[in-house]
Amino acid sequence: MVKKSIQDKMNEQIMHEIFSGYLYLSMAAYLHGKGFDGMGHWMRIQAVEEQMHTMKFFDHLLERGGSVKLAAIKKPQMTWKSPLDAFRAALKHEQFITGKINELMTLSMKEKDYASRTMLQYFIDEQVEEEDTAEKNVRMLEMAGDSGQGLLMIDRDLAGRVSPITLPAPSNG
Ligand code: FEO
């Protein structure tokens, strides 16, 4: 049975992961609204991935006889100064999430919760990838600057991101 200290922290993490998806959905809406459909598509998939992260914590708690307690989700920011501003905010958010995962790992070590440590190792590795990808996106956008052609190329590039699940086709309306 999972200890209450771990359960509470994992429930908090469920809230952070759901909020991450909410934030990326908000960024997707902003980017689509500005005509950057490839970047919007990339953020949509990022939101789906956050849902998958959420479910890993959800299932881990249930498998170990814990209780899932869903917390309130705050309203995400809805607009940014530019695509670069949005992607910088995404990077900053991933750095925040890495800190939260590290806190969870530290707690699981203190509590000698070996099952949690194994499960959290997935997220330690995942966050390295998440930050790396977010940094690359920021660097590409910094290089493009105000160049319309550069932004178009990045938009086309990010349109190629493959979703782990089948997403409904975006409406053109
Ligand atoms: Fe679930 Fe992007 O961290």
Coordinates of C-alpha atoms and ligand atoms in Angstrom, one line a residue:
M1 CA 0.0 0.0 0.0
V2 CA 1.3 3.4 -0.9
K3 CA 2.2 5.8 2.0
K4 CA 0.0 8.8 2.5
S5 CA 3.0 11.2 2.0
I6 CA 3.6 9.7 -1.5
Q7 CA -0.1 9.6 -2.3
D8 CA -0.5 13.3 -1.5
K9 CA 2.5 14.3 -3.6
M10 CA 1.4 12.1 -6.5
N11 CA -2.1 13.6 -6.4
E12 CA -0.5 17.0 -6.5
Q13 CA 1.5 15.8 -9.5
I14 CA -1.7 14.6 -11.3
M15 CA -2.9 18.2 -10.9
H16 CA 0.4 19.6 -12.4
E17 CA 0.3 17.1 -15.3
I18 CA -3.4 18.0 -16.1
F19 CA -2.5 21.7 -15.9
S20 CA 0.4 21.1 -18.3
G21 CA -2.0 19.6 -20.8
Y22 CA -4.4 22.5 -20.2
L23 CA -1.6 25.1 -20.7
Y24 CA -0.4 23.4 -24.0
L25 CA -4.0 23.3 -25.2
S26 CA -4.2 27.0 -24.6
M27 CA -0.9 27.5 -26.5
A28 CA -2.3 25.4 -29.3
A29 CA -5.4 27.6 -29.5
Y30 CA -3.2 30.7 -29.5
L31 CA -0.9 29.4 -32.3
H32 CA -3.8 28.1 -34.5
G33 CA -5.4 31.5 -34.0
K34 CA -2.3 33.2 -35.3
G35 CA -2.3 31.0 -38.3
F36 CA 0.6 28.8 -37.2
D37 CA -1.2 25.5 -37.7
G38 CA 2.0 23.3 -37.5
M39 CA 3.0 24.8 -34.2
G40 CA -0.6 24.5 -33.0
H41 CA -0.5 20.8 -34.0
W42 CA 2.7 20.3 -32.1
M43 CA 1.2 21.8 -28.9
R44 CA -2.0 19.7 -29.4
I45 CA 0.2 16.5 -29.3
Q46 CA 2.1 17.9 -26.3
A47 CA -1.3 18.2 -24.5
V48 CA -2.1 14.5 -25.4
E49 CA 1.3 13.5 -23.9
E50 CA 0.5 15.3 -20.7
Q51 CA -2.8 13.3 -20.5
M52 CA -0.7 10.1 -20.8
H53 CA 1.6 11.3 -18.0
T54 CA -1.4 12.1 -15.8
M55 CA -2.7 8.5 -16.3
K56 CA 0.6 7.0 -15.3
F57 CA 0.3 8.6 -11.8
F58 CA -3.4 7.8 -11.7
D59 CA -2.8 4.1 -12.4
H60 CA 0.2 3.9 -10.1
L61 CA -1.9 5.1 -7.2
L62 CA -4.8 2.8 -7.9
E63 CA -2.5 -0.2 -8.4
R64 CA -1.0 0.3 -5.0
G65 CA -4.3 0.7 -3.1
G66 CA -4.1 4.5 -3.0
S67 CA -6.8 7.1 -3.5
V68 CA -6.9 9.5 -6.4
K69 CA -8.0 12.9 -5.3
L70 CA -8.4 15.4 -8.1
A71 CA -7.6 19.1 -7.2
A72 CA -8.9 22.3 -8.9
I73 CA -7.1 23.3 -12.1
K74 CA -6.3 27.0 -12.5
K75 CA -7.0 28.9 -15.6
P76 CA -4.1 28.9 -18.0
Q77 CA -2.7 32.0 -19.7
M78 CA -4.5 32.4 -23.1
T79 CA -2.3 34.7 -25.0
W80 CA 1.4 35.4 -25.6
K81 CA 3.4 38.1 -27.4
S82 CA 4.6 35.8 -30.1
P83 CA 5.2 32.1 -30.9
L84 CA 8.7 32.5 -29.4
D85 CA 7.2 33.9 -26.2
A86 CA 4.8 30.9 -26.0
F87 CA 7.5 28.3 -26.6
R88 CA 9.8 30.0 -24.0
A89 CA 6.9 29.7 -21.5
A90 CA 6.6 26.0 -22.4
L91 CA 10.3 25.5 -21.7
K92 CA 10.0 27.4 -18.4
H93 CA 7.0 25.2 -17.5
E94 CA 8.9 22.0 -18.3
Q95 CA 11.7 23.2 -16.0
F96 CA 9.1 23.7 -13.3
I97 CA 7.8 20.1 -13.9
T98 CA 11.3 18.7 -13.7
G99 CA 11.7 20.3 -10.2
K100 CA 8.4 18.6 -9.1
I101 CA 9.5 15.2 -10.4
N102 CA 12.8 15.6 -8.6
E103 CA 10.9 16.5 -5.4
L104 CA 8.8 13.3 -5.8
M105 CA 12.0 11.2 -6.3
T106 CA 13.6 12.7 -3.2
L107 CA 10.5 11.9 -1.2
S108 CA 10.3 8.3 -2.5
M109 CA 14.0 7.8 -1.5
K110 CA 13.3 9.2 2.0
E111 CA 10.3 6.9 2.4
K112 CA 12.2 3.9 0.9
D113 CA 9.3 3.5 -1.6
Y114 CA 11.1 1.4 -4.2
A115 CA 8.1 0.8 -6.4
S116 CA 7.6 4.6 -6.8
R117 CA 11.3 5.1 -7.5
T118 CA 11.1 2.7 -10.4
M119 CA 8.0 4.4 -11.8
L120 CA 9.5 7.9 -11.3
Q121 CA 12.7 6.9 -13.1
Y122 CA 10.5 7.0 -16.3
F123 CA 9.7 10.6 -15.6
I124 CA 13.3 11.6 -14.7
D125 CA 14.3 10.3 -18.2
E126 CA 11.2 11.8 -19.8
Q127 CA 11.9 15.3 -18.4
V128 CA 15.4 15.2 -19.9
E129 CA 13.7 14.7 -23.3
E130 CA 10.9 17.2 -22.6
E131 CA 13.4 20.0 -21.7
D132 CA 15.7 19.1 -24.6
T133 CA 12.8 19.3 -27.2
A134 CA 11.5 22.5 -25.6
E135 CA 15.0 24.1 -25.8
K136 CA 15.4 23.1 -29.4
N137 CA 12.1 24.7 -30.3
V138 CA 13.1 28.0 -28.5
R139 CA 16.5 28.0 -30.3
M140 CA 14.9 27.5 -33.7
L141 CA 12.4 30.4 -33.1
E142 CA 15.2 32.6 -31.8
M143 CA 17.2 32.0 -35.0
A144 CA 14.1 32.8 -37.1
G145 CA 13.5 36.1 -35.3
D146 CA 11.0 38.1 -37.3
S147 CA 11.7 36.4 -40.6
G148 CA 8.4 35.3 -42.0
Q149 CA 10.1 32.7 -44.1
G150 CA 11.9 31.3 -41.1
L151 CA 8.7 31.0 -39.1
L152 CA 7.0 29.3 -42.0
M153 CA 9.7 26.7 -42.2
I154 CA 9.5 26.0 -38.4
D155 CA 5.7 25.8 -38.7
R156 CA 6.1 23.2 -41.5
D157 CA 8.7 21.3 -39.5
L158 CA 6.5 21.1 -36.3
A159 CA 3.5 20.0 -38.4
G160 CA 5.3 16.7 -38.8
R161 CA 5.1 15.7 -35.2
V162 CA 3.4 12.3 -34.9
S163 CA 0.7 11.8 -32.2
P164 CA 0.9 8.7 -30.0
I165 CA -2.8 8.3 -30.5
T166 CA -5.2 9.1 -33.4
L167 CA -6.4 12.6 -33.1
P168 CA -9.6 13.9 -34.7
A169 CA -8.7 15.9 -37.9
P170 CA -8.7 19.7 -37.1
S171 CA -11.7 21.6 -38.5
N172 CA -11.0 24.1 -41.2
G173 CA -13.9 26.2 -40.2
Ligands
FEO1 FE1 4.4 15.8 -18.1 FE2 5.7 17.8 -20.0 O1 5.8 17.0 -18.4

